[in-house]
Amino acid sequence: MRKKIVAGNWKMNTTLTKGLELVDELLQTSTNDSILKIIAPPFIHLASVADKLNGKEGFELAAQNCHQSANGAFTGEVSAEMIVSVGAKYVIIGHSERRIYFGETNATLYQKVVTALANNLVPIFCVGESADDRSANVHLETVKQQLKEGLFNLQLDDFSKVIIAYEPVWAIGTGATATTHQAQGMHNFIRSEINKKYGKDISENTSILYGGSVNAENAKELFACLDVDGGLIGGASLKAAEFASIINSF
Ligand code: PGA
C-alpha cells in the first residue's frame, strides 16, 4: 500500500522564530495520524525544526534541495550528507523554481537523486509542465521526458524509494489549481509510465503527490482522486490552521 503524504514546502520564507511557532501550532492542530506529514523549511532552520519534531509520531523533515556532489569546494551549497546529519530524511529535488531560476536540468537532477539516495535521503522528485506546454498539448510529453531523464535510469530498488510530486508550473503560487480531471489524468499517466518501466508492483506502490495552489477548500477533492496520494503544499503550508486543515482533510 502506498503512503499518503502531505508535505509543506516553506520555500524562502519564515525567520527561525516564526518557523518554530508554525511547527508548534501545527503539532497541536493536525490531528490526522493516518498520513505522513513532512515539513520542508529552509536549510538554516532544519536542525531546530528537527529538535521540535523529535519523537513526534508521523512527522518528518525534508530539505528543499541538495547538491549533486558528495562534498567539496562548492561555496554556499549544502550536501545530502549534511542534511541527513541534522535529522532530515527527505529532500525535494527538481522543484520548478529550481529548474527555472537556477537552471537545473533533468541531467543535474538525476545526479542529485543518485546522491540523495546514496545518503539514504528520500527524494521527492518534482515534475510538471508549463502553461505553454499545456496549451500546445505537449504536457504529457514534457512530464514523460522529466521522468525518463530525471529518474528512469535508477535501478528498481532505488526507484522504489522515490516519491513523485506532480506540480504544473502554471498552478504554483497562482491560485489556479489543476482540476481533479487534470490532476487525476496526469497522475494516472505518471503511474502508467512507471508501470511500463518498473512494473505493476512498483507503480502501485509509488506515492504521487499533487502540488500547485492546494488549499483548505480544494484539498479534499484533489486527495479523493484515485492516483493522488497527497499534496506538496507551498503558500498554504505557511499558515498553521490552513495547513492543518489540509492535513485533516484526508
Ligand atoms: P503553492 O506551491 O502551494 O504555493 O502553489 C506549491 C509548491 O511550489 O510546491
mmCIF file of C-alpha atoms and ligand atoms in Angstrom:
data_model
loop_
_atom_site.group_PDB
_atom_site.id
_atom_site.type_symbol
_atom_site.label_atom_id
_atom_site.label_comp_id
_atom_site.label_asym_id
_atom_site.label_seq_id
_atom_site.Cartn_x
_atom_site.Cartn_y
_atom_site.Cartn_z
ATOM 1 C CA MET A 1 0.000 0.000 0.000
ATOM 2 C CA ARG A 2 1.418 3.362 -0.957
ATOM 3 C CA LYS A 3 1.908 6.067 1.653
ATOM 4 C CA LYS A 4 -0.444 9.023 1.924
ATOM 5 C CA ILE A 5 1.603 12.150 2.434
ATOM 6 C CA VAL A 6 1.115 15.870 2.948
ATOM 7 C CA ALA A 7 4.324 17.896 2.670
ATOM 8 C CA GLY A 8 4.766 21.613 3.334
ATOM 9 C CA ASN A 9 7.403 23.498 1.354
ATOM 10 C CA TRP A 10 8.152 26.775 3.110
ATOM 11 C CA LYS A 11 10.434 27.938 0.279
ATOM 12 C CA MET A 12 12.437 31.054 1.270
ATOM 13 C CA ASN A 13 10.012 32.137 3.981
ATOM 14 C CA THR A 14 9.965 32.454 7.777
ATOM 15 C CA THR A 15 12.520 33.604 10.318
ATOM 16 C CA LEU A 16 13.643 30.934 12.766
ATOM 17 C CA THR A 17 11.285 32.229 15.478
ATOM 18 C CA LYS A 18 8.295 32.346 13.110
ATOM 19 C CA GLY A 19 9.150 28.912 11.717
ATOM 20 C CA LEU A 20 9.296 27.300 15.146
ATOM 21 C CA GLU A 21 5.989 28.930 16.138
ATOM 22 C CA LEU A 22 4.478 27.491 12.984
ATOM 23 C CA VAL A 23 5.689 23.989 13.887
ATOM 24 C CA ASP A 24 4.345 24.328 17.452
ATOM 25 C CA GLU A 25 0.909 25.326 16.186
ATOM 26 C CA LEU A 26 0.919 22.556 13.631
ATOM 27 C CA LEU A 27 1.786 19.913 16.183
ATOM 28 C CA GLN A 28 -1.206 20.990 18.236
ATOM 29 C CA THR A 29 -3.724 21.182 15.410
ATOM 30 C CA SER A 30 -3.006 18.445 12.880
ATOM 31 C CA THR A 31 -4.865 15.509 14.282
ATOM 32 C CA ASN A 32 -4.701 13.132 11.331
ATOM 33 C CA ASP A 33 -2.419 10.285 12.407
ATOM 34 C CA SER A 34 -3.108 8.143 9.362
ATOM 35 C CA ILE A 35 -0.831 10.038 6.976
ATOM 36 C CA LEU A 36 2.815 11.054 6.852
ATOM 37 C CA LYS A 37 3.377 14.780 7.377
ATOM 38 C CA ILE A 38 6.601 16.285 6.038
ATOM 39 C CA ILE A 39 7.897 19.772 6.694
ATOM 40 C CA ALA A 40 10.478 21.348 4.382
ATOM 41 C CA PRO A 41 11.856 24.519 5.981
ATOM 42 C CA PRO A 42 14.852 26.493 4.681
ATOM 43 C CA PHE A 43 18.221 24.748 5.241
ATOM 44 C CA ILE A 44 19.182 27.064 8.069
ATOM 45 C CA HIS A 45 16.145 26.040 10.151
ATOM 46 C CA LEU A 46 16.458 22.290 9.621
ATOM 47 C CA ALA A 47 18.316 21.414 12.828
ATOM 48 C CA SER A 48 15.978 23.474 15.035
ATOM 49 C CA VAL A 49 12.845 22.090 13.401
ATOM 50 C CA ALA A 50 14.320 18.593 13.787
ATOM 51 C CA ASP A 51 14.562 19.204 17.555
ATOM 52 C CA LYS A 52 10.889 20.202 17.672
ATOM 53 C CA LEU A 53 9.779 17.176 15.667
ATOM 54 C CA ASN A 54 11.910 14.747 17.640
ATOM 55 C CA GLY A 55 9.677 11.946 18.908
ATOM 56 C CA LYS A 56 6.567 13.346 17.219
ATOM 57 C CA GLU A 57 4.924 10.376 15.532
ATOM 58 C CA GLY A 58 4.015 10.882 11.883
ATOM 59 C CA PHE A 59 6.114 13.996 11.252
ATOM 60 C CA GLU A 60 9.290 14.026 9.172
ATOM 61 C CA LEU A 61 11.664 16.640 7.910
ATOM 62 C CA ALA A 62 12.762 17.464 4.357
ATOM 63 C CA ALA A 63 15.281 19.801 2.773
ATOM 64 C CA GLN A 64 14.225 21.800 -0.280
ATOM 65 C CA ASN A 65 17.283 20.932 -2.350
ATOM 66 C CA CYS A 66 20.728 19.339 -2.127
ATOM 67 C CA HIS A 67 23.917 19.487 -4.146
ATOM 68 C CA GLN A 68 24.757 16.671 -6.534
ATOM 69 C CA SER A 69 28.333 16.251 -5.262
ATOM 70 C CA ALA A 70 29.160 14.439 -2.069
ATOM 71 C CA ASN A 71 31.195 17.390 -0.734
ATOM 72 C CA GLY A 72 33.884 19.804 -1.847
ATOM 73 C CA ALA A 73 34.564 23.358 -2.984
ATOM 74 C CA PHE A 74 31.016 24.486 -3.738
ATOM 75 C CA THR A 75 30.656 27.703 -1.760
ATOM 76 C CA GLY A 76 27.140 28.239 -0.476
ATOM 77 C CA GLU A 77 25.906 24.738 -1.252
ATOM 78 C CA VAL A 78 24.589 22.013 1.062
ATOM 79 C CA SER A 79 25.250 18.286 0.699
ATOM 80 C CA ALA A 80 22.923 15.338 1.194
ATOM 81 C CA GLU A 81 25.162 14.055 3.983
ATOM 82 C CA MET A 82 24.833 17.372 5.870
ATOM 83 C CA ILE A 83 21.063 17.264 5.514
ATOM 84 C CA VAL A 84 20.904 13.749 6.949
ATOM 85 C CA SER A 85 23.266 14.726 9.758
ATOM 86 C CA VAL A 86 20.753 17.268 11.117
ATOM 87 C CA GLY A 87 17.838 14.836 11.097
ATOM 88 C CA ALA A 88 16.090 15.141 7.724
ATOM 89 C CA LYS A 89 15.036 12.009 5.847
ATOM 90 C CA TYR A 90 13.610 13.586 2.686
ATOM 91 C CA VAL A 91 14.710 16.109 0.084
ATOM 92 C CA ILE A 92 12.713 17.934 -2.582
ATOM 93 C CA ILE A 93 14.521 17.632 -5.908
ATOM 94 C CA GLY A 94 13.645 19.366 -9.163
ATOM 95 C CA HIS A 95 11.108 21.874 -7.918
ATOM 96 C CA SER A 96 10.159 24.079 -10.877
ATOM 97 C CA GLU A 97 11.628 27.115 -9.103
ATOM 98 C CA ARG A 98 14.990 25.304 -9.045
ATOM 99 C CA ARG A 99 14.590 24.352 -12.696
ATOM 100 C CA ILE A 100 13.535 27.850 -13.806
ATOM 101 C CA TYR A 101 15.580 30.223 -11.597
ATOM 102 C CA PHE A 102 18.665 28.087 -11.041
ATOM 103 C CA GLY A 103 18.872 26.350 -14.398
ATOM 104 C CA GLU A 104 18.671 22.819 -13.017
ATOM 105 C CA THR A 105 18.345 20.357 -15.876
ATOM 106 C CA ASN A 106 16.982 16.820 -15.839
ATOM 107 C CA ALA A 107 20.571 15.565 -16.089
ATOM 108 C CA THR A 108 21.669 17.523 -12.986
ATOM 109 C CA LEU A 109 18.544 16.470 -11.158
ATOM 110 C CA TYR A 110 19.269 12.819 -11.856
ATOM 111 C CA GLN A 111 22.697 13.280 -10.242
ATOM 112 C CA LYS A 112 21.022 14.885 -7.230
ATOM 113 C CA VAL A 113 18.627 11.953 -6.943
ATOM 114 C CA VAL A 114 21.519 9.484 -7.052
ATOM 115 C CA THR A 115 23.479 11.410 -4.403
ATOM 116 C CA ALA A 116 20.420 11.737 -2.157
ATOM 117 C CA LEU A 117 19.686 8.006 -2.350
ATOM 118 C CA ALA A 118 23.333 7.139 -1.707
ATOM 119 C CA ASN A 119 22.940 9.036 1.575
ATOM 120 C CA ASN A 120 19.616 7.402 2.490
ATOM 121 C CA LEU A 121 17.754 10.603 1.777
ATOM 122 C CA VAL A 122 14.407 10.023 0.065
ATOM 123 C CA PRO A 123 13.891 12.253 -2.983
ATOM 124 C CA ILE A 124 10.556 13.983 -3.516
ATOM 125 C CA PHE A 125 11.054 14.439 -7.244
ATOM 126 C CA CYS A 126 9.012 17.203 -8.873
ATOM 127 C CA VAL A 127 7.726 17.126 -12.419
ATOM 128 C CA GLY A 128 5.273 19.386 -14.203
ATOM 129 C CA GLU A 129 4.578 21.234 -17.410
ATOM 130 C CA SER A 130 4.454 24.959 -18.161
ATOM 131 C CA ALA A 131 1.314 26.768 -19.282
ATOM 132 C CA ASP A 132 2.741 26.849 -22.829
ATOM 133 C CA ASP A 133 3.284 23.082 -22.771
ATOM 134 C CA ARG A 134 -0.304 22.521 -21.756
ATOM 135 C CA SER A 135 -1.784 24.859 -24.328
ATOM 136 C CA ALA A 136 0.397 23.241 -27.008
ATOM 137 C CA ASN A 137 -0.886 19.864 -25.755
ATOM 138 C CA VAL A 138 2.633 18.561 -25.063
ATOM 139 C CA HIS A 139 2.214 18.318 -21.261
ATOM 140 C CA LEU A 140 2.346 14.520 -21.224
ATOM 141 C CA GLU A 141 5.489 14.540 -23.352
ATOM 142 C CA THR A 142 7.182 17.094 -21.037
ATOM 143 C CA VAL A 143 6.472 15.085 -17.902
ATOM 144 C CA LYS A 144 7.471 11.841 -19.621
ATOM 145 C CA GLN A 145 10.850 13.392 -20.508
ATOM 146 C CA GLN A 146 11.359 14.649 -16.944
ATOM 147 C CA LEU A 147 10.681 11.156 -15.604
ATOM 148 C CA LYS A 148 12.865 9.476 -18.197
ATOM 149 C CA GLU A 149 15.893 11.713 -17.744
ATOM 150 C CA GLY A 150 15.489 12.533 -14.062
ATOM 151 C CA LEU A 151 14.538 9.128 -12.639
ATOM 152 C CA PHE A 152 14.242 6.245 -15.036
ATOM 153 C CA ASN A 153 17.954 5.403 -15.098
ATOM 154 C CA LEU A 154 17.671 4.284 -11.473
ATOM 155 C CA GLN A 155 17.764 0.603 -10.637
ATOM 156 C CA LEU A 156 14.415 -0.742 -9.463
ATOM 157 C CA ASP A 157 15.485 -0.903 -5.812
ATOM 158 C CA ASP A 158 16.466 2.751 -5.763
ATOM 159 C CA PHE A 159 13.450 3.893 -7.751
ATOM 160 C CA SER A 160 11.121 2.158 -5.307
ATOM 161 C CA LYS A 161 12.174 4.650 -2.582
ATOM 162 C CA VAL A 162 11.320 7.769 -4.589
ATOM 163 C CA ILE A 163 8.237 9.954 -4.067
ATOM 164 C CA ILE A 164 6.975 11.915 -7.065
ATOM 165 C CA ALA A 165 5.235 15.288 -6.973
ATOM 166 C CA TYR A 166 3.262 16.480 -9.991
ATOM 167 C CA GLU A 167 3.288 20.256 -9.913
ATOM 168 C CA PRO A 168 2.030 22.004 -13.042
ATOM 169 C CA VAL A 169 4.116 25.192 -13.205
ATOM 170 C CA TRP A 170 1.059 27.267 -14.086
ATOM 171 C CA ALA A 171 -0.632 26.233 -10.831
ATOM 172 C CA ILE A 172 2.223 27.056 -8.440
ATOM 173 C CA GLY A 173 1.511 30.105 -6.321
ATOM 174 C CA THR A 174 -1.079 31.317 -8.818
ATOM 175 C CA GLY A 175 -4.360 30.224 -7.255
ATOM 176 C CA ALA A 176 -5.059 28.314 -10.492
ATOM 177 C CA THR A 177 -5.314 24.743 -9.221
ATOM 178 C CA ALA A 178 -5.483 21.864 -11.673
ATOM 179 C CA THR A 179 -8.979 20.445 -11.934
ATOM 180 C CA THR A 180 -9.446 16.982 -10.455
ATOM 181 C CA HIS A 181 -9.739 15.748 -14.056
ATOM 182 C CA GLN A 182 -6.354 17.285 -14.998
ATOM 183 C CA ALA A 183 -4.663 16.090 -11.795
ATOM 184 C CA GLN A 184 -6.033 12.545 -11.974
ATOM 185 C CA GLY A 185 -5.217 12.386 -15.711
ATOM 186 C CA MET A 186 -1.573 13.274 -15.176
ATOM 187 C CA HIS A 187 -1.153 11.130 -12.053
ATOM 188 C CA ASN A 188 -2.579 8.169 -13.907
ATOM 189 C CA PHE A 189 -0.233 8.866 -16.829
ATOM 190 C CA ILE A 190 2.774 9.017 -14.461
ATOM 191 C CA ARG A 191 1.751 5.752 -12.829
ATOM 192 C CA SER A 192 1.374 4.072 -16.207
ATOM 193 C CA GLU A 193 4.851 5.267 -17.251
ATOM 194 C CA ILE A 194 6.256 3.800 -14.018
ATOM 195 C CA ASN A 195 4.385 0.589 -14.737
ATOM 196 C CA LYS A 196 5.939 0.370 -18.225
ATOM 197 C CA LYS A 197 9.438 0.937 -16.863
ATOM 198 C CA TYR A 198 9.410 -0.825 -13.468
ATOM 199 C CA GLY A 199 6.298 -2.991 -13.433
ATOM 200 C CA LYS A 200 2.936 -3.017 -11.698
ATOM 201 C CA ASP A 201 4.109 -3.624 -8.147
ATOM 202 C CA ILE A 202 6.382 -0.606 -8.086
ATOM 203 C CA SER A 203 3.898 1.618 -9.910
ATOM 204 C CA GLU A 204 1.133 0.701 -7.459
ATOM 205 C CA ASN A 205 3.401 1.464 -4.515
ATOM 206 C CA THR A 206 4.827 4.815 -5.654
ATOM 207 C CA SER A 207 3.306 7.808 -3.880
ATOM 208 C CA ILE A 208 2.461 10.594 -6.309
ATOM 209 C CA LEU A 209 1.656 13.950 -4.694
ATOM 210 C CA TYR A 210 -0.131 16.862 -6.318
ATOM 211 C CA GLY A 211 1.184 20.408 -5.849
ATOM 212 C CA GLY A 212 0.003 23.779 -7.096
ATOM 213 C CA SER A 213 -2.304 26.094 -5.171
ATOM 214 C CA VAL A 214 -3.669 23.385 -2.885
ATOM 215 C CA ASN A 215 -5.668 24.976 -0.070
ATOM 216 C CA ALA A 216 -8.150 24.013 2.638
ATOM 217 C CA GLU A 217 -11.054 24.312 0.170
ATOM 218 C CA ASN A 218 -9.762 22.187 -2.706
ATOM 219 C CA ALA A 219 -7.614 19.612 -0.854
ATOM 220 C CA LYS A 220 -10.404 17.145 -0.188
ATOM 221 C CA GLU A 221 -11.492 16.696 -3.798
ATOM 222 C CA LEU A 222 -7.903 16.516 -5.062
ATOM 223 C CA PHE A 223 -6.942 13.910 -2.450
ATOM 224 C CA ALA A 224 -10.025 11.901 -3.354
ATOM 225 C CA CYS A 225 -8.634 11.249 -6.869
ATOM 226 C CA LEU A 226 -7.634 7.627 -7.309
ATOM 227 C CA ASP A 227 -4.000 8.271 -8.204
ATOM 228 C CA VAL A 228 -3.404 11.321 -5.982
ATOM 229 C CA ASP A 229 -1.630 10.184 -2.824
ATOM 230 C CA GLY A 230 -1.339 13.543 -1.125
ATOM 231 C CA GLY A 231 -0.014 17.021 -1.667
ATOM 232 C CA LEU A 232 3.060 19.209 -1.787
ATOM 233 C CA ILE A 233 1.877 22.493 -0.378
ATOM 234 C CA GLY A 234 3.605 25.862 -0.712
ATOM 235 C CA GLY A 235 1.793 29.033 0.348
ATOM 236 C CA ALA A 236 -0.857 27.289 2.445
ATOM 237 C CA SER A 237 1.811 25.460 4.487
ATOM 238 C CA LEU A 238 2.871 28.796 5.989
ATOM 239 C CA LYS A 239 -0.477 29.175 7.770
ATOM 240 C CA ALA A 240 -0.722 26.595 10.545
ATOM 241 C CA ALA A 241 -4.522 26.462 10.662
ATOM 242 C CA GLU A 242 -4.867 26.087 6.899
ATOM 243 C CA PHE A 243 -2.084 23.500 6.617
ATOM 244 C CA ALA A 244 -3.623 21.517 9.486
ATOM 245 C CA SER A 245 -6.981 21.639 7.774
ATOM 246 C CA ILE A 246 -5.386 20.308 4.541
ATOM 247 C CA ILE A 247 -3.770 17.505 6.563
ATOM 248 C CA ASN A 248 -7.022 16.767 8.314
ATOM 249 C CA SER A 249 -8.996 16.709 5.076
ATOM 250 C CA PHE A 250 -7.504 13.359 4.076
HETATM 251 P P1 PGA B 1 1.787 26.575 -3.857
HETATM 252 O O1 PGA B 1 3.231 25.943 -4.100
HETATM 253 O O2 PGA B 1 1.040 25.626 -2.971
HETATM 254 O O3 PGA B 1 2.078 27.908 -3.185
HETATM 255 O O4 PGA B 1 1.154 26.749 -5.189
HETATM 256 C C1 PGA B 1 3.383 24.568 -4.296
HETATM 257 C C2 PGA B 1 4.824 24.243 -4.465
HETATM 258 O O5 PGA B 1 5.555 25.057 -5.045
HETATM 259 O O6 PGA B 1 5.281 23.177 -4.016
#
